[in-house]
mmCIF file of C-alpha atoms and ligand atoms in Angstrom:
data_model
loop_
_atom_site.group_PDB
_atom_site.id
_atom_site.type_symbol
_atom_site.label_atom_id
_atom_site.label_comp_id
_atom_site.label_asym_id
_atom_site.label_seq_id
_atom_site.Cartn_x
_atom_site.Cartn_y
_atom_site.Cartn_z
ATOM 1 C CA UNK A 1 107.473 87.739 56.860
ATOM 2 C CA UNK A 2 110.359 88.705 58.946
ATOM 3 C CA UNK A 3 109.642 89.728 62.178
ATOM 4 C CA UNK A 4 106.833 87.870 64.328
ATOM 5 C CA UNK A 5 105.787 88.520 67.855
ATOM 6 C CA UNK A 6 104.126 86.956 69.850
ATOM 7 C CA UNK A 7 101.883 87.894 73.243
ATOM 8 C CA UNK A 8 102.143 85.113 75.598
ATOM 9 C CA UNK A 9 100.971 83.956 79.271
ATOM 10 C CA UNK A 10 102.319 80.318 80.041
ATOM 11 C CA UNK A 11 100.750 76.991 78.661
ATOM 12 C CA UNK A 12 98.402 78.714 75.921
ATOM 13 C CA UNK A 13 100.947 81.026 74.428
ATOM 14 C CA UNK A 14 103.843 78.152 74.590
ATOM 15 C CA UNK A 15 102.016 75.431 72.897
ATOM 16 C CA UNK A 16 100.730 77.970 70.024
ATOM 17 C CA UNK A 17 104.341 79.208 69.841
ATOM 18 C CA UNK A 18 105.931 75.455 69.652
ATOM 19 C CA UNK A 19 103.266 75.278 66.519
ATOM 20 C CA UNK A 20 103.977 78.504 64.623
ATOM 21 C CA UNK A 21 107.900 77.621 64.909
ATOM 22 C CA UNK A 22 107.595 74.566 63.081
ATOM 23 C CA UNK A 23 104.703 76.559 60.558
ATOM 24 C CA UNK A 24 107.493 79.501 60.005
ATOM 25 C CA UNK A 25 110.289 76.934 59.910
ATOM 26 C CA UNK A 26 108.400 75.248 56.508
ATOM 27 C CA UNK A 27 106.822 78.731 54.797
ATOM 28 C CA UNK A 28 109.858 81.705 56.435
ATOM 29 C CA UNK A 29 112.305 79.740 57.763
ATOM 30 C CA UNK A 30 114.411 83.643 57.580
ATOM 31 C CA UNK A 31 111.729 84.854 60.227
ATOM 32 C CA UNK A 32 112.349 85.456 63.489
ATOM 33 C CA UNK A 33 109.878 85.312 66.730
ATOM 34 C CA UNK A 34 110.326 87.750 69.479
ATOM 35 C CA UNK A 35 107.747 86.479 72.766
ATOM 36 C CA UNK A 36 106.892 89.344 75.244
ATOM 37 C CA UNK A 37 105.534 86.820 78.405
ATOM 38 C CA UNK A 38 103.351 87.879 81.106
ATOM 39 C CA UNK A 39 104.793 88.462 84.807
ATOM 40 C CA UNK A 40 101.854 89.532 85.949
ATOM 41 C CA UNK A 41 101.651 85.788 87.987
ATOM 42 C CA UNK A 42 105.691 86.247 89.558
ATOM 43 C CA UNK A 43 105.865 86.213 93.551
ATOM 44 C CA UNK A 44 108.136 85.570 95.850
ATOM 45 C CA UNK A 45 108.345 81.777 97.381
ATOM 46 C CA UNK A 46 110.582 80.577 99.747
ATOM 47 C CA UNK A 47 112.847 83.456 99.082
ATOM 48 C CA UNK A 48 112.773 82.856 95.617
ATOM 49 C CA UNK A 49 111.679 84.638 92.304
ATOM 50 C CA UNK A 50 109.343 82.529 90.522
ATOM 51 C CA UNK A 51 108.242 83.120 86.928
ATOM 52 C CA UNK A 52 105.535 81.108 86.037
ATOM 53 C CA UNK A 53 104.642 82.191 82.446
ATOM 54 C CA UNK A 54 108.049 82.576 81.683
ATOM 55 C CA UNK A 55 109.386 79.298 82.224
ATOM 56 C CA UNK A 56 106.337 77.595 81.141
ATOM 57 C CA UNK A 57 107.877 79.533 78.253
ATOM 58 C CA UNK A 58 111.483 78.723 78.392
ATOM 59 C CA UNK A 59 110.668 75.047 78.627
ATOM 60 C CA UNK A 60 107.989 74.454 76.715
ATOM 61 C CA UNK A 61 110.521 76.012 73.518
ATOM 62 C CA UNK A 62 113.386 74.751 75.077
ATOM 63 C CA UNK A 63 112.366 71.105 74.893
ATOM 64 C CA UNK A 64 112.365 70.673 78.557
ATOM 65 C CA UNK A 65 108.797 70.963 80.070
ATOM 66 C CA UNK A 66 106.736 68.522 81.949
ATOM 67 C CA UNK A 67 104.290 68.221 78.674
ATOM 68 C CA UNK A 68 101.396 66.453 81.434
ATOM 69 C CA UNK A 69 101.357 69.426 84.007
ATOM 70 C CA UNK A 70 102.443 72.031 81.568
ATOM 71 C CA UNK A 71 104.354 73.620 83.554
ATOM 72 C CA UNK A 72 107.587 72.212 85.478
ATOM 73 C CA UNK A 73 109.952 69.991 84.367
ATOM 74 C CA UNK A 74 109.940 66.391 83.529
ATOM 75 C CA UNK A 75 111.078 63.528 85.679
ATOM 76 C CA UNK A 76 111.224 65.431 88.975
ATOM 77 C CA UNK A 77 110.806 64.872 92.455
ATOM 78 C CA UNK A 78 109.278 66.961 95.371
ATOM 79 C CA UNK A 79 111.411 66.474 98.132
ATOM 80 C CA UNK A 80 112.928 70.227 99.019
ATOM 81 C CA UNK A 81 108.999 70.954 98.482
ATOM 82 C CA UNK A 82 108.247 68.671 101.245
ATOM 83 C CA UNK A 83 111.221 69.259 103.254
ATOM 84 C CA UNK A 84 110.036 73.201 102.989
ATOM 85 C CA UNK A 85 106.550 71.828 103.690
ATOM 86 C CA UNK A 86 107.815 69.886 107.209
ATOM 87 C CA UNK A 87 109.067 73.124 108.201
ATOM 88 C CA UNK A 88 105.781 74.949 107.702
ATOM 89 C CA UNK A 89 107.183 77.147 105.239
ATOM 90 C CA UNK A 90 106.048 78.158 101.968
ATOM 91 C CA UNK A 91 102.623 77.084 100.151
ATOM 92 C CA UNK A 92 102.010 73.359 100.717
ATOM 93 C CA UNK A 93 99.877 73.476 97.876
ATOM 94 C CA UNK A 94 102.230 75.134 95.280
ATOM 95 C CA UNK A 95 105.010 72.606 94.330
ATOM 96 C CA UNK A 96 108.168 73.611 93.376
ATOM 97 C CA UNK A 97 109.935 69.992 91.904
ATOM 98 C CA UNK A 98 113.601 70.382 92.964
ATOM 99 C CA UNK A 99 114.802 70.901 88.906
ATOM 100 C CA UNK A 100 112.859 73.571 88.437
ATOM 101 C CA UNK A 101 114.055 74.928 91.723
ATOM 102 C CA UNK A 102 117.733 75.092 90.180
ATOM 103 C CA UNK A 103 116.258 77.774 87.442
ATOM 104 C CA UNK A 104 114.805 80.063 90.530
ATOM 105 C CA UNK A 105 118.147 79.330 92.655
ATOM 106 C CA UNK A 106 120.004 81.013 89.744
ATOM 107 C CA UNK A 107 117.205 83.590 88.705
ATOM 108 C CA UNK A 108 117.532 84.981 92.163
ATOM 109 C CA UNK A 109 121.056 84.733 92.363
ATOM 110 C CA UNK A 110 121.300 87.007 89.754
ATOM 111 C CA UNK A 111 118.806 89.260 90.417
ATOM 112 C CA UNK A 112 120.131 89.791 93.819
ATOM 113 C CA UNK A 113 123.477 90.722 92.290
ATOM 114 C CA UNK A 114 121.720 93.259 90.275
ATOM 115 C CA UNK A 115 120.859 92.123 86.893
ATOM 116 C CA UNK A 116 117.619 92.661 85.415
ATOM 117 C CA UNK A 117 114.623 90.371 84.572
ATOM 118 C CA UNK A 118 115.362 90.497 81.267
ATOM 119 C CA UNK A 119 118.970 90.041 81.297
ATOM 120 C CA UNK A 120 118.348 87.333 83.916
ATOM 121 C CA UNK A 121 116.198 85.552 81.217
ATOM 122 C CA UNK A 122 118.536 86.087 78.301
ATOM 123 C CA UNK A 123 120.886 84.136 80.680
ATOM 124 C CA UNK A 124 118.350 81.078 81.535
ATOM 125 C CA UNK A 125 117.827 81.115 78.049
ATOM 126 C CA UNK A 126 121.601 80.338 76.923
ATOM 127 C CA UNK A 127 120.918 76.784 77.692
ATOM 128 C CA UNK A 128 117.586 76.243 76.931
ATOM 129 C CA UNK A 129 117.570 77.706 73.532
ATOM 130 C CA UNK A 130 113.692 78.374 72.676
ATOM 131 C CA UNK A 131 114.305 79.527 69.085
ATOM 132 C CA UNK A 132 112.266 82.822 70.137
ATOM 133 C CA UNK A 133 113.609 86.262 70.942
ATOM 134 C CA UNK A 134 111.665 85.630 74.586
ATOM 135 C CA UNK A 135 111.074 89.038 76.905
ATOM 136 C CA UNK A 136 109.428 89.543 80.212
ATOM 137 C CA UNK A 137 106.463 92.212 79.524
ATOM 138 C CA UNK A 138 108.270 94.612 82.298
ATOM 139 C CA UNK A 139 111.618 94.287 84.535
ATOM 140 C CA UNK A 140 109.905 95.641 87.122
ATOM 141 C CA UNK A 141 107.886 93.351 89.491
ATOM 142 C CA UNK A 142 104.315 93.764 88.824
ATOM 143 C CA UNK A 143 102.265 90.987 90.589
ATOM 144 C CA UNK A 144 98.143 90.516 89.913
ATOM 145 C CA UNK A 145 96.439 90.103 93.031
ATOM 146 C CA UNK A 146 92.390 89.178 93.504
ATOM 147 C CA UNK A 147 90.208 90.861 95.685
ATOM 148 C CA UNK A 148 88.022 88.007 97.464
ATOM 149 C CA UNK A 149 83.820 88.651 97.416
ATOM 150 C CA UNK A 150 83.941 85.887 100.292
ATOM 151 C CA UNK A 151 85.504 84.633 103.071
ATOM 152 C CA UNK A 152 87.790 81.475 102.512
ATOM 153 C CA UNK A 153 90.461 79.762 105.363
ATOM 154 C CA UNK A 154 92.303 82.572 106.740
ATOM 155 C CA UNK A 155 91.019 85.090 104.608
ATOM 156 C CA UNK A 156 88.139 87.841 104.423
ATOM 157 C CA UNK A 157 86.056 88.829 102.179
ATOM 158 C CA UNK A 158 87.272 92.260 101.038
ATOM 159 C CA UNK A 159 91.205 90.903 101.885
ATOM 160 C CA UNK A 160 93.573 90.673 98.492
ATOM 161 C CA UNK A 161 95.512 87.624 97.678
ATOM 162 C CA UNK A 162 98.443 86.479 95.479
ATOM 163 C CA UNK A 163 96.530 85.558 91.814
ATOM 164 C CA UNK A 164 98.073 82.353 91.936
ATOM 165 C CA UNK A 165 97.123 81.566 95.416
ATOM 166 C CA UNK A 166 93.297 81.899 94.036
ATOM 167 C CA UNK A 167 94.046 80.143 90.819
ATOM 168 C CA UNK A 168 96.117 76.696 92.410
ATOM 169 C CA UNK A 169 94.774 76.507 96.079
ATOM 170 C CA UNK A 170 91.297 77.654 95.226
ATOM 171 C CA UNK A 171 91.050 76.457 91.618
ATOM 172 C CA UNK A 172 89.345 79.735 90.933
ATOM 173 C CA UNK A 173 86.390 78.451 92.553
ATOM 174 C CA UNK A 174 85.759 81.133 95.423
ATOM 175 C CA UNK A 175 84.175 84.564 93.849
ATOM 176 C CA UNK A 176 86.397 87.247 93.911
ATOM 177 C CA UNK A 177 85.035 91.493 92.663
ATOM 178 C CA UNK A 178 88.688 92.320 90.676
ATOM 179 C CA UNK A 179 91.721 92.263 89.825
ATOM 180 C CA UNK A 180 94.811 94.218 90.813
ATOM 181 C CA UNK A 181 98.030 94.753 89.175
ATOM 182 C CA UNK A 182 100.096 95.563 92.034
ATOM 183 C CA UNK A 183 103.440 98.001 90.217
ATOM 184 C CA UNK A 184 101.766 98.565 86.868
ATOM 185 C CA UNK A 185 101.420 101.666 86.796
ATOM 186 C CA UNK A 186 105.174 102.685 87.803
ATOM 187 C CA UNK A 187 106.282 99.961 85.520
ATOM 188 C CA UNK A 188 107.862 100.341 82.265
ATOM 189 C CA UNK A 189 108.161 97.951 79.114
ATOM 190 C CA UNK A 190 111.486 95.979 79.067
ATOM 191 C CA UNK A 191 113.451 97.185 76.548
ATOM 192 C CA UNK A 192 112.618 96.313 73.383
ATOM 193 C CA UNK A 193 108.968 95.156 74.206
ATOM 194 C CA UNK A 194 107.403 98.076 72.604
ATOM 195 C CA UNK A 195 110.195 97.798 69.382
ATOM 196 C CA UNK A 196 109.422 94.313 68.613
ATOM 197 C CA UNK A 197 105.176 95.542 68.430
ATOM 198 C CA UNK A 198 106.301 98.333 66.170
ATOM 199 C CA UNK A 199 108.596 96.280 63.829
ATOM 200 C CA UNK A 200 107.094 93.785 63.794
ATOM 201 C CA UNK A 201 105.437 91.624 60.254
ATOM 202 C CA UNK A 202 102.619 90.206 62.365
ATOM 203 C CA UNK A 203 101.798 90.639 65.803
ATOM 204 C CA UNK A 204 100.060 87.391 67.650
ATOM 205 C CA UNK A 205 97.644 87.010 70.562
ATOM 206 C CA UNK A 206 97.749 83.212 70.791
ATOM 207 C CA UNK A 207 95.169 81.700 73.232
ATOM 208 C CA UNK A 208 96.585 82.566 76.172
ATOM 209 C CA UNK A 209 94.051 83.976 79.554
ATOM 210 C CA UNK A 210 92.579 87.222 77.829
ATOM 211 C CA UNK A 211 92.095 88.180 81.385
ATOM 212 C CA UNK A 212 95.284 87.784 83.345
ATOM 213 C CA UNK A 213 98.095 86.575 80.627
ATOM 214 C CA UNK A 214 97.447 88.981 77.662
ATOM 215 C CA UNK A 215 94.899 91.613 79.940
ATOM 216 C CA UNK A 216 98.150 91.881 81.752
ATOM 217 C CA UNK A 217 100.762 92.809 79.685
ATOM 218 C CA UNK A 218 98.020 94.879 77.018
ATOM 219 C CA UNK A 219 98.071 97.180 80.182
ATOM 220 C CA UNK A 220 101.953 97.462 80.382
ATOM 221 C CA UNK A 221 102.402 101.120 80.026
ATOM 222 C CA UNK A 222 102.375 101.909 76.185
ATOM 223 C CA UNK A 223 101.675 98.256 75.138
ATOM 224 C CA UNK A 224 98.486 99.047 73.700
ATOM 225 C CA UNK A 225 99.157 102.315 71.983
ATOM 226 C CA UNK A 226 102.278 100.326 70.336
ATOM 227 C CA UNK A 227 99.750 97.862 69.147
ATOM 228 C CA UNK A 228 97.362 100.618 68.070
ATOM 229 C CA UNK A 229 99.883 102.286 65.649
ATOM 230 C CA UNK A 230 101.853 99.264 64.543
ATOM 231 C CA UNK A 231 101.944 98.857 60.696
ATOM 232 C CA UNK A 232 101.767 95.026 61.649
ATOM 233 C CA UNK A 233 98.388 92.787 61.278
ATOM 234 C CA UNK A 234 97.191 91.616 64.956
ATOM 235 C CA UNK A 235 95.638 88.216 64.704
ATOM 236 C CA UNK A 236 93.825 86.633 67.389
ATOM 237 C CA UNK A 237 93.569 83.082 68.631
ATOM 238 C CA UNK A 238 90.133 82.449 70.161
ATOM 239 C CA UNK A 239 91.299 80.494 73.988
ATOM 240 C CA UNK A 240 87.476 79.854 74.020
ATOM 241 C CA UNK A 241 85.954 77.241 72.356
ATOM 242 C CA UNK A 242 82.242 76.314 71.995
ATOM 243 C CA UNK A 243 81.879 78.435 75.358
ATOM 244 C CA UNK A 244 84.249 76.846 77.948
ATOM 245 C CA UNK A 245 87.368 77.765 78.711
ATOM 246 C CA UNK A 246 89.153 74.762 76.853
ATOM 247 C CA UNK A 247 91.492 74.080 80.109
ATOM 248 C CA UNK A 248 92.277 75.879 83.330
ATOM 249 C CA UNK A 249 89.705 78.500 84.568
ATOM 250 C CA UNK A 250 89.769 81.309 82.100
ATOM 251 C CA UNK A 251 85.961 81.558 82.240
ATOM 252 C CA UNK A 252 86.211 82.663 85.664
ATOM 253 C CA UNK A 253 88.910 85.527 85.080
ATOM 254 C CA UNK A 254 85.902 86.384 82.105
ATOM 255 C CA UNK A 255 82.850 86.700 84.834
ATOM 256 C CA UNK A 256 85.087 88.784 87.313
ATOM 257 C CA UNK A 257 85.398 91.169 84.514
ATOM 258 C CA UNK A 258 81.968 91.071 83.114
ATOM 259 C CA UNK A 259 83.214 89.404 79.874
ATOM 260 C CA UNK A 260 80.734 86.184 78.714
ATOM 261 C CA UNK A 261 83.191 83.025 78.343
ATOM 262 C CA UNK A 262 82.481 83.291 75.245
ATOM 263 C CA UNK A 263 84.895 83.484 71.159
ATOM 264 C CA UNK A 264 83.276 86.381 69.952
ATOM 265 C CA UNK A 265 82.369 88.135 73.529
ATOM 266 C CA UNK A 266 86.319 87.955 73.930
ATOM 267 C CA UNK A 267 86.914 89.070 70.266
ATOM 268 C CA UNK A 268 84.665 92.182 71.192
ATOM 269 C CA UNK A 269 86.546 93.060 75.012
ATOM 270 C CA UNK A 270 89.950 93.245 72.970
ATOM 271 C CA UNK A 271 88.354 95.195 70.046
ATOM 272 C CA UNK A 272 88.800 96.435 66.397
ATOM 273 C CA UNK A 273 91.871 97.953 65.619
ATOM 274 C CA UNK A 274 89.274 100.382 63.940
ATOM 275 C CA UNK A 275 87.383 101.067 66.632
ATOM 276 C CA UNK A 276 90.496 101.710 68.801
ATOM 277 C CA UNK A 277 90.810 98.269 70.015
ATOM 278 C CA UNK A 278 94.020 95.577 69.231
ATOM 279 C CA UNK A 279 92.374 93.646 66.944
ATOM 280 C CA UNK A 280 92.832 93.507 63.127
ATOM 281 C CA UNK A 281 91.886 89.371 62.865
ATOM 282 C CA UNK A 282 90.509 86.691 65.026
ATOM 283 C CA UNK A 283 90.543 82.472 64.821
ATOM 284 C CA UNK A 284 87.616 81.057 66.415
ATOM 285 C CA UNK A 285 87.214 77.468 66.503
ATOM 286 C CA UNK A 286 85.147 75.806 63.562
ATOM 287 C CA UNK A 287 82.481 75.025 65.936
ATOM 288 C CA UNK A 288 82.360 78.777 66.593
ATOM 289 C CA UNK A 289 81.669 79.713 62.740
ATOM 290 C CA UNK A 290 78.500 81.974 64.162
ATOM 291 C CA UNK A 291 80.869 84.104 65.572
ATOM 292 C CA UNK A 292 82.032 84.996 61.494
ATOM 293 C CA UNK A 293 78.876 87.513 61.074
ATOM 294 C CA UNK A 294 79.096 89.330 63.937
ATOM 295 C CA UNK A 295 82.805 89.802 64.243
ATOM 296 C CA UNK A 296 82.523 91.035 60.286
ATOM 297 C CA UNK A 297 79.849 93.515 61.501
ATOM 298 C CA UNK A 298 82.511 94.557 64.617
ATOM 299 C CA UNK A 299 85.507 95.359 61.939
ATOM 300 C CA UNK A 300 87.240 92.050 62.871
ATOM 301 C CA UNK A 301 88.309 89.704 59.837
ATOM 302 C CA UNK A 302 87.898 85.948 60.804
ATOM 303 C CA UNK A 303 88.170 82.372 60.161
ATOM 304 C CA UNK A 304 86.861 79.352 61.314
ATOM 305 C CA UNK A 305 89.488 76.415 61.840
ATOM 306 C CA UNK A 306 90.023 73.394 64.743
ATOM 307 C CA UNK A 307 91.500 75.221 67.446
ATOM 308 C CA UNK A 308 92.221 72.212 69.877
ATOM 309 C CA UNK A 309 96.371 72.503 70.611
ATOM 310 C CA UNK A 310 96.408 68.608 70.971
ATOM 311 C CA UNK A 311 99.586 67.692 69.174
ATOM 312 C CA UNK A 312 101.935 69.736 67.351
ATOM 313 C CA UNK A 313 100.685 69.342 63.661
ATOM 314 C CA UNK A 314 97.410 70.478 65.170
ATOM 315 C CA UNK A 315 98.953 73.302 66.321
ATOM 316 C CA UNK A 316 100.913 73.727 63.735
ATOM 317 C CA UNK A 317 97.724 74.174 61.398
ATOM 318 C CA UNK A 318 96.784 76.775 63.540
ATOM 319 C CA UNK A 319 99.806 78.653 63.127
ATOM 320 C CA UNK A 320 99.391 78.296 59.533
ATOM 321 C CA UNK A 321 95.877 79.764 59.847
ATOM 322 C CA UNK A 322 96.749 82.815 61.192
ATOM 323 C CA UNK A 323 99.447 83.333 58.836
ATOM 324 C CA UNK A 324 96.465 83.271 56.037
ATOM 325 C CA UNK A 325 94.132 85.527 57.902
ATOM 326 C CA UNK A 326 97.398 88.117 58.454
ATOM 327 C CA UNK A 327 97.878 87.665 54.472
ATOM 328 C CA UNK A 328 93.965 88.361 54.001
ATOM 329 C CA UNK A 329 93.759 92.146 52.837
HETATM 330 P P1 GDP B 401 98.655 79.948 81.699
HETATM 331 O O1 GDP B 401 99.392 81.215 82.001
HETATM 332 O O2 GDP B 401 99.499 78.711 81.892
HETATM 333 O O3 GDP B 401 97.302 79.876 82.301
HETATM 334 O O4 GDP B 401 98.485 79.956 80.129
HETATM 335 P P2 GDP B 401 97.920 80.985 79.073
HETATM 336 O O5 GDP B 401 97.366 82.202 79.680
HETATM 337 O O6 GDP B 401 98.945 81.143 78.000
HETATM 338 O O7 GDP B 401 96.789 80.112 78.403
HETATM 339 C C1 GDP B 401 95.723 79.594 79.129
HETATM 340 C C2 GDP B 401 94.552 79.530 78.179
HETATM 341 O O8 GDP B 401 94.869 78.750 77.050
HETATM 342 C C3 GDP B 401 93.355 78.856 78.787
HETATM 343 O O9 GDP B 401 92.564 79.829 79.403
HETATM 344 C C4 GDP B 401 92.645 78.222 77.600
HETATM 345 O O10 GDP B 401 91.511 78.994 77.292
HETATM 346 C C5 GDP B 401 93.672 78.311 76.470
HETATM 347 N N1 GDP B 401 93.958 77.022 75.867
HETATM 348 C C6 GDP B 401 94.628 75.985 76.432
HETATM 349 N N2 GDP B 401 94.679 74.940 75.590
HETATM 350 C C7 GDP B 401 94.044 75.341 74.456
HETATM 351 C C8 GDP B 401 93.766 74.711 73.188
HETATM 352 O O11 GDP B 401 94.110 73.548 72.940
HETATM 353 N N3 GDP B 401 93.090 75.457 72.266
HETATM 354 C C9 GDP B 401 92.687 76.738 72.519
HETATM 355 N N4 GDP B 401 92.031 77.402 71.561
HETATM 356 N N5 GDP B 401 92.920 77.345 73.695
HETATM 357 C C10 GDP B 401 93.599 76.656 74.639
HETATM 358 CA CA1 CA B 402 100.020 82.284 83.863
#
């Protein structure tokens, strides 16, 4: 096992990554982990680039996030937030904490002098040091936006808004008909996005949102065909357990898109490698074992294992589950 990647959104795909380092570092510590992150949830805030998934990422790996929020950094305070906020600029109810500020300061800085996204994050990552090969999905900006089914504030039904502006202001909780990716479809993969599917060992969906993390980036021009064709096993992490959504919203993303919150209804929307879909393998959660039958009868190889990411050797146990199932032929 040489060559691992690894398709991540923020929280989900960090924790499972923080596990399979430690699994790798025990059973191939000469393996190396490549993580192609979602962008799908970057804006611009306060005349800054923001990166959620990314930096959730960055310092989650890097030994630096705020491990209660998951997401943010440690120890900080919210003063230029509520400076920003007594100005009536920028979104009162999106925080920025003023460390995590300094990482968007100097993302934007260099942006603005012309490097891209992924160069910008091979830079951030100099001093965080995640022990992963990490990649944005795409250098160019593609930004998921939800079309609203009512109306809600300032907004009408029919009107688009920033994803994360439905997911943190309105906690999901006001029904929206779709998603949009705005720039997909004139993006390209960052270089070596599609490489590290194709040579890759094993290719991972941890349990990230199926909807807007991994959705996202499967629909990165030639993402899915690299997937397709790769000689690589593609093992799934099930992000739903026992029916729910085991935190954040993820069961609403699910019911926008038709998709019962469900392990094997999510096993079945990705689909068999065989049957043209992503999937060679898929962990559900032990209390999910029904799911085996069904998902043998689909062309999906699985296994039944605690799925809960609540402290590393949890997670770590995980990891070392999907390395079985990949070494199941
Ligand atoms: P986000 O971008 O920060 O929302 O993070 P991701 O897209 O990477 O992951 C979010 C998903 O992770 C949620 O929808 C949950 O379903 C899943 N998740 C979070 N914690 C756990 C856990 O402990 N176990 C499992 N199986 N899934 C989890
Ligand atoms: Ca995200």
């Amino acid at each position: 096992m040489k060559n691992v990647t690894v398709l991540a959104g923020g929280i989900g795909g960090a924790r499972f990554t923080r596990g399979l380092l430690a699994q790798l570092a025990v059973v191939a510590p000469e393996a190396s982990v490549t993580v192609i992150v979602n962008t799908g949830d970057d804006m611009w805030l306060d005349g800054l680039r923001i990166c959620p998934d990314l930096d959730t990422v960055m310092y989650t790996l890097g030994g630096g996030i705020n491990e209660e929020q998951g997401w943010g950094r440690p120890d900080e305070s919210r003063r230029v937030s509520a400076e920003i906020a007594a100005y009536g600029r920028g979104w009162s109810w999106f925080t920025l904490g003023d460390l995590d500020l300094a990482t968007h300061i100097v993302r934007t800085d260099l942006l603005r002098a012309g490097s891209t996204l992924s160069e910008v994050t091979e830079f951030l990552c100099r001093r965080w040091q995640p022990g992963v090969r990490l990649l944005p999905m795409s250098d160019q900006p593609v930004e998921t936006h939800v079309c609203l089914a009512e109306n809600i504030d300032e907004h009408a039904a029919g009107d688009y808004i920033h994803f994360e502006e439905w997911w943190v202001r309105y906690r999901a909780r006001v029904a929206v008909s779709g998603f949009q990716q705005r720039g997909l479809s004139d993006a390209v993969a960052a270089p070596g996005v599609l490489e590290a599917i194709s040579a890759a060992d094993l290719v991972v969906l941890p349990p990230s949102n199926p909807v807007v993390s991994i959705g996202t980036i499967l629909a990165v021009p030639g993402v899915r065909d690299a997937l397709r064709s790769t000689a690589a096993r593609v093992v799934g992490v099930s992000p739903i357990i026992g029916g729910a959504a085991v935190r954040g919203m993820a069961d609403a993303c699910l019911a926008t898109i038709d998709v019962e919150t469900s392990a094997l209804a999510v096993a079945l929307h990705y689909g068999a490698r065989s049957e043209g879909g992503v999937l060679d393998s898929w962990l559900v959660d032990e209390t999910d074992a029904a799911a085996l039958p069904p998902l043998a009868a689909a062309g999906i190889r699985s296994a039944a294992v605690p799925l809960w990411m609540t402290d590393l050797p949890a997670t770590t146990a995980m990891a070392a589950a999907v390395l079985r199932l990949a070494a199941d032929r």
